[in-house]
PDB file of C-alpha atoms in Angstrom:
ATOM      1  CA  MET A   1     -62.165  66.775  13.131  1.00  0.00           C
ATOM      2  CA  ASP A   2     -65.879  66.119  12.591  1.00  0.00           C
ATOM      3  CA  LEU A   3     -66.292  69.393  10.713  1.00  0.00           C
ATOM      4  CA  ARG A   4     -63.248  68.684   8.544  1.00  0.00           C
ATOM      5  CA  THR A   5     -64.789  65.332   7.626  1.00  0.00           C
ATOM      6  CA  THR A   6     -68.073  67.063   6.823  1.00  0.00           C
ATOM      7  CA  VAL A   7     -66.331  69.624   4.616  1.00  0.00           C
ATOM      8  CA  GLY A   8     -64.549  66.793   2.812  1.00  0.00           C
ATOM      9  CA  ALA A   9     -67.872  65.132   2.012  1.00  0.00           C
ATOM     10  CA  VAL A  10     -69.728  68.311   1.057  1.00  0.00           C
ATOM     11  CA  VAL A  11     -67.085  69.601  -1.375  1.00  0.00           C
ATOM     12  CA  ARG A  12     -67.635  66.461  -3.449  1.00  0.00           C
ATOM     13  CA  LEU A  13     -71.034  67.820  -4.409  1.00  0.00           C
ATOM     14  CA  PRO A  14     -71.093  69.500  -7.846  1.00  0.00           C
ATOM     15  CA  TYR A  15     -72.306  72.870  -6.557  1.00  0.00           C
ATOM     16  CA  ASP A  16     -70.786  76.342  -6.513  1.00  0.00           C
ATOM     17  CA  PRO A  17     -68.948  77.524  -3.360  1.00  0.00           C
ATOM     18  CA  ASP A  18     -71.858  79.594  -2.054  1.00  0.00           C
ATOM     19  CA  ARG A  19     -74.163  76.564  -2.174  1.00  0.00           C
ATOM     20  CA  LEU A  20     -71.533  74.437  -0.436  1.00  0.00           C
ATOM     21  CA  VAL A  21     -71.456  76.975   2.395  1.00  0.00           C
ATOM     22  CA  GLU A  22     -75.249  76.904   2.666  1.00  0.00           C
ATOM     23  CA  ILE A  23     -75.118  73.120   3.027  1.00  0.00           C
ATOM     24  CA  LEU A  24     -72.411  73.308   5.701  1.00  0.00           C
ATOM     25  CA  CYS A  25     -74.491  75.851   7.607  1.00  0.00           C
ATOM     26  CA  GLU A  26     -77.479  73.497   7.425  1.00  0.00           C
ATOM     27  CA  THR A  27     -75.432  70.744   9.065  1.00  0.00           C
ATOM     28  CA  GLU A  28     -74.350  72.972  11.994  1.00  0.00           C
ATOM     29  CA  PRO A  29     -76.983  75.739  12.147  1.00  0.00           C
ATOM     30  CA  THR A  30     -76.256  76.921  15.697  1.00  0.00           C
ATOM     31  CA  ALA A  31     -72.493  77.127  15.301  1.00  0.00           C
ATOM     32  CA  ALA A  32     -72.838  78.728  11.875  1.00  0.00           C
ATOM     33  CA  ASN A  33     -75.482  81.347  12.632  1.00  0.00           C
ATOM     34  CA  ASP A  34     -75.330  82.187  16.359  1.00  0.00           C
ATOM     35  CA  SER A  35     -72.398  84.516  17.015  1.00  0.00           C
ATOM     36  CA  THR A  36     -72.775  83.941  20.765  1.00  0.00           C
ATOM     37  CA  ASP A  37     -72.273  80.186  20.423  1.00  0.00           C
ATOM     38  CA  GLU A  38     -68.866  79.053  21.631  1.00  0.00           C
ATOM     39  CA  ASP A  39     -68.286  77.075  18.430  1.00  0.00           C
ATOM     40  CA  HIS A  40     -69.174  79.962  16.097  1.00  0.00           C
ATOM     41  CA  PRO A  41     -65.596  81.230  15.531  1.00  0.00           C
ATOM     42  CA  THR A  42     -64.260  77.700  15.198  1.00  0.00           C
ATOM     43  CA  PHE A  43     -66.873  76.791  12.587  1.00  0.00           C
ATOM     44  CA  TRP A  44     -65.992  79.650  10.260  1.00  0.00           C
ATOM     45  CA  LEU A  45     -62.232  79.399  10.779  1.00  0.00           C
ATOM     46  CA  ILE A  46     -62.223  75.680   9.960  1.00  0.00           C
ATOM     47  CA  VAL A  47     -64.406  76.161   6.882  1.00  0.00           C
ATOM     48  CA  ALA A  48     -62.154  79.001   5.682  1.00  0.00           C
ATOM     49  CA  ASP A  49     -59.025  76.948   6.335  1.00  0.00           C
ATOM     50  CA  GLN A  50     -60.406  73.883   4.543  1.00  0.00           C
ATOM     51  CA  PHE A  51     -61.585  75.955   1.577  1.00  0.00           C
ATOM     52  CA  ALA A  52     -58.158  77.577   1.311  1.00  0.00           C
ATOM     53  CA  LYS A  53     -56.392  74.203   1.388  1.00  0.00           C
ATOM     54  CA  ARG A  54     -58.749  72.819  -1.253  1.00  0.00           C
ATOM     55  CA  GLY A  55     -58.590  75.842  -3.566  1.00  0.00           C
ATOM     56  CA  ILE A  56     -62.243  76.814  -3.099  1.00  0.00           C
ATOM     57  CA  VAL A  57     -62.755  80.574  -3.212  1.00  0.00           C
ATOM     58  CA  CYS A  58     -65.791  82.012  -1.446  1.00  0.00           C
ATOM     59  CA  ASP A  59     -65.847  85.709  -0.532  1.00  0.00           C
ATOM     60  CA  HIS A  60     -68.404  85.188   2.248  1.00  0.00           C
ATOM     61  CA  VAL A  61     -66.238  82.589   4.007  1.00  0.00           C
ATOM     62  CA  ARG A  62     -63.089  84.680   3.670  1.00  0.00           C
ATOM     63  CA  GLU A  63     -64.810  87.785   5.045  1.00  0.00           C
ATOM     64  CA  LYS A  64     -66.265  85.873   8.005  1.00  0.00           C
ATOM     65  CA  ALA A  65     -62.859  84.431   8.870  1.00  0.00           C
ATOM     66  CA  PHE A  66     -61.120  87.814   8.553  1.00  0.00           C
ATOM     67  CA  GLN A  67     -63.787  89.424  10.745  1.00  0.00           C
ATOM     68  CA  ILE A  68     -63.405  86.782  13.464  1.00  0.00           C
ATOM     69  CA  ILE A  69     -59.624  87.097  13.429  1.00  0.00           C
ATOM     70  CA  ASP A  70     -59.510  90.908  13.257  1.00  0.00           C
ATOM     71  CA  ASN A  71     -62.133  91.637  15.920  1.00  0.00           C
ATOM     72  CA  GLY A  72     -60.682  89.113  18.339  1.00  0.00           C
ATOM     73  CA  ALA A  73     -63.877  87.042  18.600  1.00  0.00           C
ATOM     74  CA  ASP A  74     -62.010  83.739  18.678  1.00  0.00           C
ATOM     75  CA  ILE A  75     -59.510  84.930  21.270  1.00  0.00           C
ATOM     76  CA  ALA A  76     -62.314  86.365  23.416  1.00  0.00           C
ATOM     77  CA  MET A  77     -64.237  83.087  23.314  1.00  0.00           C
ATOM     78  CA  LEU A  78     -61.146  81.090  24.309  1.00  0.00           C
ATOM     79  CA  GLN A  79     -60.304  83.563  27.051  1.00  0.00           C
ATOM     80  CA  LYS A  80     -63.822  83.198  28.403  1.00  0.00           C
ATOM     81  CA  ALA A  81     -63.352  79.425  28.339  1.00  0.00           C
ATOM     82  CA  GLY A  82     -60.263  79.775  30.546  1.00  0.00           C
ATOM     83  CA  MET A  83     -57.319  79.479  28.154  1.00  0.00           C
ATOM     84  CA  SER A  84     -54.016  80.611  29.680  1.00  0.00           C
ATOM     85  CA  GLU A  85     -52.236  83.789  28.575  1.00  0.00           C
ATOM     86  CA  SER A  86     -49.475  81.802  26.926  1.00  0.00           C
ATOM     87  CA  GLY A  87     -52.080  79.718  25.124  1.00  0.00           C
ATOM     88  CA  LEU A  88     -53.858  82.862  23.931  1.00  0.00           C
ATOM     89  CA  ARG A  89     -50.599  84.317  22.593  1.00  0.00           C
ATOM     90  CA  LYS A  90     -49.885  81.085  20.723  1.00  0.00           C
ATOM     91  CA  ARG A  91     -53.420  81.078  19.366  1.00  0.00           C
ATOM     92  CA  GLY A  92     -53.061  84.680  18.212  1.00  0.00           C
ATOM     93  CA  LYS A  93     -49.942  83.783  16.245  1.00  0.00           C
ATOM     94  CA  GLN A  94     -51.725  80.803  14.673  1.00  0.00           C
ATOM     95  CA  LEU A  95     -54.646  83.016  13.663  1.00  0.00           C
ATOM     96  CA  GLN A  96     -52.375  85.485  11.895  1.00  0.00           C
ATOM     97  CA  GLU A  97     -50.732  82.626  10.009  1.00  0.00           C
ATOM     98  CA  LEU A  98     -54.190  81.368   9.091  1.00  0.00           C
ATOM     99  CA  ARG A  99     -55.192  84.832   7.895  1.00  0.00           C
ATOM    100  CA  THR A 100     -52.152  84.989   5.630  1.00  0.00           C
ATOM    101  CA  ARG A 101     -52.905  81.530   4.239  1.00  0.00           C
ATOM    102  CA  ILE A 102     -56.560  82.349   3.548  1.00  0.00           C
ATOM    103  CA  ALA A 103     -55.667  85.653   1.894  1.00  0.00           C
ATOM    104  CA  ALA A 104     -53.169  83.933  -0.406  1.00  0.00           C
ATOM    105  CA  ALA A 105     -55.677  81.300  -1.554  1.00  0.00           C
ATOM    106  CA  ASN A 106     -57.551  83.495  -4.026  1.00  0.00           C
ATOM    107  CA  VAL A 107     -57.473  81.297  -7.131  1.00  0.00           C
ATOM    108  CA  GLN A 108     -60.211  78.745  -7.684  1.00  0.00           C
ATOM    109  CA  LYS A 109     -58.862  75.248  -8.329  1.00  0.00           C
ATOM    110  CA  PRO A 110     -60.696  72.348  -9.997  1.00  0.00           C
ATOM    111  CA  ARG A 111     -61.943  69.721  -7.565  1.00  0.00           C
ATOM    112  CA  ALA A 112     -63.120  66.146  -7.903  1.00  0.00           C
ATOM    113  CA  VAL A 113     -66.918  66.060  -7.656  1.00  0.00           C
ATOM    114  CA  LEU A 114     -69.627  63.450  -8.008  1.00  0.00           C
ATOM    115  CA  LYS A 115     -70.754  63.251 -11.616  1.00  0.00           C
ATOM    116  CA  LYS A 116     -74.032  61.516 -10.729  1.00  0.00           C
ATOM    117  CA  PRO A 117     -76.000  60.613  -7.598  1.00  0.00           C
ATOM    118  CA  GLN A 118     -74.694  57.698  -5.584  1.00  0.00           C
ATOM    119  CA  PRO A 119     -76.685  54.510  -6.240  1.00  0.00           C
ATOM    120  CA  LEU A 120     -79.201  53.255  -3.702  1.00  0.00           C
ATOM    121  CA  LEU A 121     -78.035  49.727  -2.918  1.00  0.00           C
ATOM    122  CA  MET A 122     -81.041  48.986  -0.695  1.00  0.00           C
ATOM    123  CA  ASP A 123     -84.717  49.921  -0.827  1.00  0.00           C
ATOM    124  CA  VAL A 124     -87.313  50.642   1.840  1.00  0.00           C
ATOM    125  CA  GLY A 125     -88.494  47.329   3.258  1.00  0.00           C
ATOM    126  CA  ASP A 126     -85.371  45.363   2.353  1.00  0.00           C
ATOM    127  CA  VAL A 127     -84.489  42.805   5.028  1.00  0.00           C
ATOM    128  CA  ILE A 128     -80.777  42.074   5.299  1.00  0.00           C
ATOM    129  CA  VAL A 129     -78.812  39.560   7.360  1.00  0.00           C
ATOM    130  CA  TYR A 130     -75.079  39.568   8.069  1.00  0.00           C
ATOM    131  CA  PRO A 131     -72.481  37.739  10.167  1.00  0.00           C
ATOM    132  CA  THR A 132     -71.499  39.244  13.532  1.00  0.00           C
ATOM    133  CA  ARG A 133     -68.883  38.746  16.217  1.00  0.00           C
ATOM    134  CA  ARG A 134     -69.899  39.708  19.741  1.00  0.00           C
ATOM    135  CA  GLY A 135     -72.844  41.457  18.122  1.00  0.00           C
ATOM    136  CA  ASP A 136     -70.798  43.609  15.733  1.00  0.00           C
ATOM    137  CA  PRO A 137     -70.688  43.263  11.925  1.00  0.00           C
ATOM    138  CA  ILE A 138     -67.499  42.934   9.901  1.00  0.00           C
ATOM    139  CA  ASN A 139     -65.458  46.147   9.899  1.00  0.00           C
ATOM    140  CA  PRO A 140     -65.649  47.205   6.223  1.00  0.00           C
ATOM    141  CA  TYR A 141     -62.696  49.569   6.522  1.00  0.00           C
ATOM    142  CA  PHE A 142     -60.380  46.562   6.378  1.00  0.00           C
ATOM    143  CA  ALA A 143     -60.018  45.647   2.724  1.00  0.00           C
ATOM    144  CA  THR A 144     -59.001  42.062   3.539  1.00  0.00           C
ATOM    145  CA  VAL A 145     -62.198  40.079   4.038  1.00  0.00           C
ATOM    146  CA  ARG A 146     -62.730  38.789   7.591  1.00  0.00           C
ATOM    147  CA  MET A 147     -59.455  40.205   8.880  1.00  0.00           C
ATOM    148  CA  THR A 148     -59.091  42.775  11.685  1.00  0.00           C
ATOM    149  CA  ASN A 149     -55.699  44.174  12.696  1.00  0.00           C
ATOM    150  CA  GLY A 150     -54.007  41.277  10.931  1.00  0.00           C
ATOM    151  CA  ARG A 151     -56.052  38.637  12.740  1.00  0.00           C
ATOM    152  CA  PRO A 152     -58.798  36.398  11.352  1.00  0.00           C
ATOM    153  CA  TRP A 153     -62.307  37.653  12.020  1.00  0.00           C
ATOM    154  CA  ILE A 154     -64.379  34.637  13.064  1.00  0.00           C
ATOM    155  CA  PRO A 155     -68.155  35.205  13.381  1.00  0.00           C
ATOM    156  CA  ASP A 156     -70.165  33.821  16.287  1.00  0.00           C
ATOM    157  CA  GLY A 157     -73.647  34.976  15.301  1.00  0.00           C
ATOM    158  CA  TRP A 158     -75.937  36.747  12.866  1.00  0.00           C
ATOM    159  CA  GLY A 159     -77.562  40.161  12.824  1.00  0.00           C
ATOM    160  CA  ALA A 160     -80.552  41.326  10.829  1.00  0.00           C
ATOM    161  CA  ALA A 161     -81.939  44.706   9.799  1.00  0.00           C
ATOM    162  CA  VAL A 162     -84.907  46.195   7.994  1.00  0.00           C
ATOM    163  CA  ILE A 163     -84.382  49.369   5.968  1.00  0.00           C
ATOM    164  CA  ILE A 164     -87.310  51.590   6.957  1.00  0.00           C
ATOM    165  CA  ASP A 165     -86.165  54.707   5.105  1.00  0.00           C
ATOM    166  CA  CYS A 166     -83.533  55.726   2.585  1.00  0.00           C
ATOM    167  CA  GLY A 167     -82.751  58.585   0.258  1.00  0.00           C
ATOM    168  CA  ARG A 168     -80.114  61.006  -0.950  1.00  0.00           C
ATOM    169  CA  ALA A 169     -78.891  64.064   0.915  1.00  0.00           C
ATOM    170  CA  PHE A 170     -78.695  67.097  -1.370  1.00  0.00           C
ATOM    171  CA  GLU A 171     -79.739  64.848  -4.272  1.00  0.00           C
ATOM    172  CA  PHE A 172     -76.382  63.040  -4.372  1.00  0.00           C
ATOM    173  CA  LEU A 173     -75.304  61.338  -1.117  1.00  0.00           C
ATOM    174  CA  SER A 174     -77.104  58.056  -0.396  1.00  0.00           C
ATOM    175  CA  TRP A 175     -78.188  57.061   3.117  1.00  0.00           C
ATOM    176  CA  TYR A 176     -80.151  54.299   4.843  1.00  0.00           C
ATOM    177  CA  ARG A 177     -82.094  54.162   8.123  1.00  0.00           C
ATOM    178  CA  PRO A 178     -82.299  50.646   9.650  1.00  0.00           C
ATOM    179  CA  LEU A 179     -84.109  48.827  12.378  1.00  0.00           C
ATOM    180  CA  THR A 180     -81.836  46.105  13.767  1.00  0.00           C
ATOM    181  CA  VAL A 181     -82.693  43.053  15.796  1.00  0.00           C
ATOM    182  CA  ALA A 182     -81.933  43.701  19.457  1.00  0.00           C
ATOM    183  CA  GLU A 183     -80.450  40.230  19.861  1.00  0.00           C
ATOM    184  CA  ALA A 184     -77.952  38.481  17.606  1.00  0.00           C
ATOM    185  CA  ARG A 185     -78.934  35.018  16.313  1.00  0.00           C
ATOM    186  CA  SER A 186     -76.789  31.922  16.592  1.00  0.00           C
ATOM    187  CA  GLU A 187     -77.738  30.878  13.046  1.00  0.00           C
ATOM    188  CA  LYS A 188     -78.559  32.831   9.895  1.00  0.00           C
ATOM    189  CA  PRO A 189     -82.230  33.784  10.291  1.00  0.00           C
ATOM    190  CA  PRO A 190     -84.674  33.288   7.410  1.00  0.00           C
ATOM    191  CA  LEU A 191     -87.295  35.954   6.830  1.00  0.00           C
ATOM    192  CA  ASP A 192     -90.096  34.081   8.594  1.00  0.00           C
ATOM    193  CA  LEU A 193     -88.125  33.932  11.865  1.00  0.00           C
ATOM    194  CA  LEU A 194     -87.806  37.724  11.811  1.00  0.00           C
ATOM    195  CA  ARG A 195     -91.577  38.112  11.916  1.00  0.00           C
ATOM    196  CA  GLY A 196     -93.833  38.060  14.973  1.00  0.00           C
ATOM    197  CA  ASP A 197     -92.613  38.980  18.454  1.00  0.00           C
ATOM    198  CA  VAL A 198     -89.106  40.068  17.512  1.00  0.00           C
ATOM    199  CA  LEU A 199     -87.589  43.048  19.299  1.00  0.00           C
ATOM    200  CA  TRP A 200     -86.134  45.678  16.952  1.00  0.00           C
ATOM    201  CA  ARG A 201     -84.060  48.745  17.670  1.00  0.00           C
ATOM    202  CA  LEU A 202     -84.255  51.990  15.713  1.00  0.00           C
ATOM    203  CA  ARG A 203     -80.809  53.162  14.630  1.00  0.00           C
ATOM    204  CA  ARG A 204     -79.478  56.404  13.232  1.00  0.00           C
ATOM    205  CA  PRO A 205     -78.966  56.620   9.454  1.00  0.00           C
ATOM    206  CA  GLY A 206     -75.732  55.541   7.838  1.00  0.00           C
ATOM    207  CA  THR A 207     -74.028  55.408   4.456  1.00  0.00           C
ATOM    208  CA  CYS A 208     -73.079  52.276   2.567  1.00  0.00           C
ATOM    209  CA  SER A 209     -70.817  52.098  -0.460  1.00  0.00           C
ATOM    210  CA  ALA A 210     -70.720  49.053  -2.719  1.00  0.00           C
ATOM    211  CA  PRO A 211     -67.366  47.892  -1.235  1.00  0.00           C
ATOM    212  CA  HIS A 212     -68.761  48.206   2.314  1.00  0.00           C
ATOM    213  CA  PHE A 213     -71.886  46.264   1.329  1.00  0.00           C
ATOM    214  CA  GLN A 214     -69.725  43.463  -0.020  1.00  0.00           C
ATOM    215  CA  ARG A 215     -67.186  43.416   2.824  1.00  0.00           C
ATOM    216  CA  MET A 216     -69.884  43.270   5.527  1.00  0.00           C
ATOM    217  CA  GLU A 217     -71.380  40.318   3.620  1.00  0.00           C
ATOM    218  CA  LEU A 218     -74.820  41.888   3.677  1.00  0.00           C
ATOM    219  CA  GLU A 219     -77.442  39.576   2.185  1.00  0.00           C
ATOM    220  CA  LYS A 220     -80.980  40.540   1.215  1.00  0.00           C
ATOM    221  CA  VAL A 221     -83.435  37.846   2.297  1.00  0.00           C
ATOM    222  CA  GLY A 222     -86.681  39.580   1.383  1.00  0.00           C
ATOM    223  CA  ASN A 223     -88.639  42.800   1.249  1.00  0.00           C
ATOM    224  CA  LEU A 224     -91.506  43.897   3.509  1.00  0.00           C
ATOM    225  CA  ALA A 225     -94.087  46.461   2.426  1.00  0.00           C
ATOM    226  CA  ILE A 226     -93.537  49.296   4.909  1.00  0.00           C
ATOM    227  CA  ASP A 227     -96.585  51.560   5.245  1.00  0.00           C
ATOM    228  CA  PRO A 228     -95.209  55.129   5.542  1.00  0.00           C
ATOM    229  CA  MET A 229     -98.281  56.340   7.457  1.00  0.00           C
ATOM    230  CA  LYS A 230     -97.983  53.583  10.049  1.00  0.00           C
ATOM    231  CA  LEU A 231     -94.260  54.200  10.271  1.00  0.00           C
ATOM    232  CA  LYS A 232     -94.892  57.868  11.010  1.00  0.00           C
ATOM    233  CA  ASP A 233     -97.466  56.980  13.680  1.00  0.00           C
ATOM    234  CA  ILE A 234     -95.018  54.655  15.428  1.00  0.00           C
ATOM    235  CA  LEU A 235     -91.918  56.842  14.931  1.00  0.00           C
ATOM    236  CA  PRO A 236     -93.198  60.418  14.580  1.00  0.00           C
ATOM    237  CA  GLN A 237     -89.821  62.067  15.104  1.00  0.00           C
ATOM    238  CA  LEU A 238     -86.824  60.621  13.302  1.00  0.00           C
ATOM    239  CA  PHE A 239     -83.291  61.945  13.307  1.00  0.00           C
ATOM    240  CA  SER A 240     -82.385  63.950  10.225  1.00  0.00           C
ATOM    241  CA  ALA A 241     -80.202  61.882   7.914  1.00  0.00           C
ATOM    242  CA  ILE A 242     -78.134  64.873   6.793  1.00  0.00           C
ATOM    243  CA  PRO A 243     -75.541  65.088   9.630  1.00  0.00           C
ATOM    244  CA  ASP A 244     -74.665  61.379   9.471  1.00  0.00           C
ATOM    245  CA  THR A 245     -74.631  61.392   5.667  1.00  0.00           C
ATOM    246  CA  VAL A 246     -72.341  64.358   5.154  1.00  0.00           C
ATOM    247  CA  SER A 247     -70.076  62.987   7.901  1.00  0.00           C
ATOM    248  CA  ASP A 248     -70.060  59.681   5.973  1.00  0.00           C
ATOM    249  CA  ILE A 249     -70.924  57.558   9.018  1.00  0.00           C
ATOM    250  CA  SER A 250     -70.923  54.020   7.692  1.00  0.00           C
ATOM    251  CA  LEU A 251     -73.909  51.763   8.167  1.00  0.00           C
ATOM    252  CA  ALA A 252     -71.401  49.416   9.817  1.00  0.00           C
ATOM    253  CA  ASN A 253     -71.659  51.633  12.893  1.00  0.00           C
ATOM    254  CA  ARG A 254     -75.453  51.116  12.994  1.00  0.00           C
ATOM    255  CA  LEU A 255     -75.739  47.342  12.646  1.00  0.00           C
ATOM    256  CA  SER A 256     -74.578  46.010  16.007  1.00  0.00           C
ATOM    257  CA  ALA A 257     -76.821  43.579  17.885  1.00  0.00           C
ATOM    258  CA  ASP A 258     -76.625  42.479  21.510  1.00  0.00           C
ATOM    259  CA  PRO A 259     -75.430  38.860  21.421  1.00  0.00           C
ATOM    260  CA  HIS A 260     -76.551  37.958  24.945  1.00  0.00           C
ATOM    261  CA  GLY A 261     -80.269  38.547  24.654  1.00  0.00           C
ATOM    262  CA  GLU A 262     -80.253  41.385  27.178  1.00  0.00           C
ATOM    263  CA  GLU A 263     -82.862  44.041  26.569  1.00  0.00           C
ATOM    264  CA  PRO A 264     -81.098  47.242  25.482  1.00  0.00           C
ATOM    265  CA  THR A 265     -81.502  50.282  27.682  1.00  0.00           C
ATOM    266  CA  ILE A 266     -83.907  52.829  26.208  1.00  0.00           C
ATOM    267  CA  GLN A 267     -82.123  56.171  25.998  1.00  0.00           C
ATOM    268  CA  ARG A 268     -84.338  59.097  25.159  1.00  0.00           C
ATOM    269  CA  GLY A 269     -83.491  60.540  21.757  1.00  0.00           C
ATOM    270  CA  LYS A 270     -80.905  57.858  20.977  1.00  0.00           C
ATOM    271  CA  GLN A 271     -82.814  54.670  20.305  1.00  0.00           C
ATOM    272  CA  THR A 272     -86.299  53.264  20.289  1.00  0.00           C
ATOM    273  CA  LEU A 273     -87.355  49.666  20.832  1.00  0.00           C
ATOM    274  CA  ILE A 274     -90.160  48.202  18.727  1.00  0.00           C
ATOM    275  CA  MET A 275     -91.793  44.802  19.259  1.00  0.00           C
ATOM    276  CA  GLY A 276     -92.720  43.241  15.932  1.00  0.00           C
ATOM    277  CA  ILE A 277     -92.308  44.655  12.448  1.00  0.00           C
ATOM    278  CA  GLU A 278     -95.884  43.759  11.408  1.00  0.00           C
ATOM    279  CA  GLN A 279     -97.311  46.931  12.907  1.00  0.00           C
ATOM    280  CA  MET A 280     -95.450  48.921  10.221  1.00  0.00           C
ATOM    281  CA  LEU A 281     -96.698  46.918   7.227  1.00  0.00           C
ATOM    282  CA  TYR A 282     -99.576  47.516   4.846  1.00  0.00           C
ATOM    283  CA  ASP A 283    -102.594  45.495   6.019  1.00  0.00           C
ATOM    284  CA  GLU A 284    -102.807  43.374   2.872  1.00  0.00           C
ATOM    285  CA  HIS A 285     -99.121  42.451   3.063  1.00  0.00           C
ATOM    286  CA  ARG A 286     -99.403  41.716   6.750  1.00  0.00           C
ATOM    287  CA  SER A 287    -102.345  39.347   6.321  1.00  0.00           C
ATOM    288  CA  ALA A 288    -100.829  37.712   3.260  1.00  0.00           C
ATOM    289  CA  THR A 289     -97.657  36.818   5.076  1.00  0.00           C
TER     290      THR A 289
END
């Protein structure tokens, strides 16, 4: 399902099929390039299936899928994983049906693509605040404002975030990397109360469309001059933004804040806690404010 979502995002880019495949391989390099990886057959079969359904013709993808089906690589991998004989027979039948479907999809169809890069709604250093309930922001996938599953969404606190990095994946897909306060506030915090000894949590990147920005009631309350050299010293290894961007993981999934004031557990590789945003600012901006 994750790979199907990724394919759906990538095919919106206005590139030829070969370039689309290169981008997909960049998002899952091990599965795409290592034939001994257990996900290798699945990667190429899903890409071939999705291309066929979307009318995207790519000889390389078709040949990879045919090779995997014809040489039994997928069946062998599933057999090694312990699939039953009846399951393997069913899988074999499905693969032959897939082969027929891929072979028949040999006419390129027009597809809807982005005509221009997505706008950047936030800049590096932007400080945003937003209402929360039990530490979570408004779910922007519900079109009705402040409603969840037909029930009113009533906030009980406020979150805050600083955008420390942003950009566009493959020159078109916008993304944002936030630091969020580790503790939700009972009242909407002004910029000066987010300075000093405030505990922040590094989050993975996320995407944010204009409707999501509006539905989450994000509000910019200021901008801080982030020094990229200091940022790199404090956070030398940041997650690549590409996987989350092409999977269209909304920034809504990155903006939660603990409402009880408990210090979040530090999990290696997943989050980093930072005390005070000042250490990331240019000296002149830091002293001036």
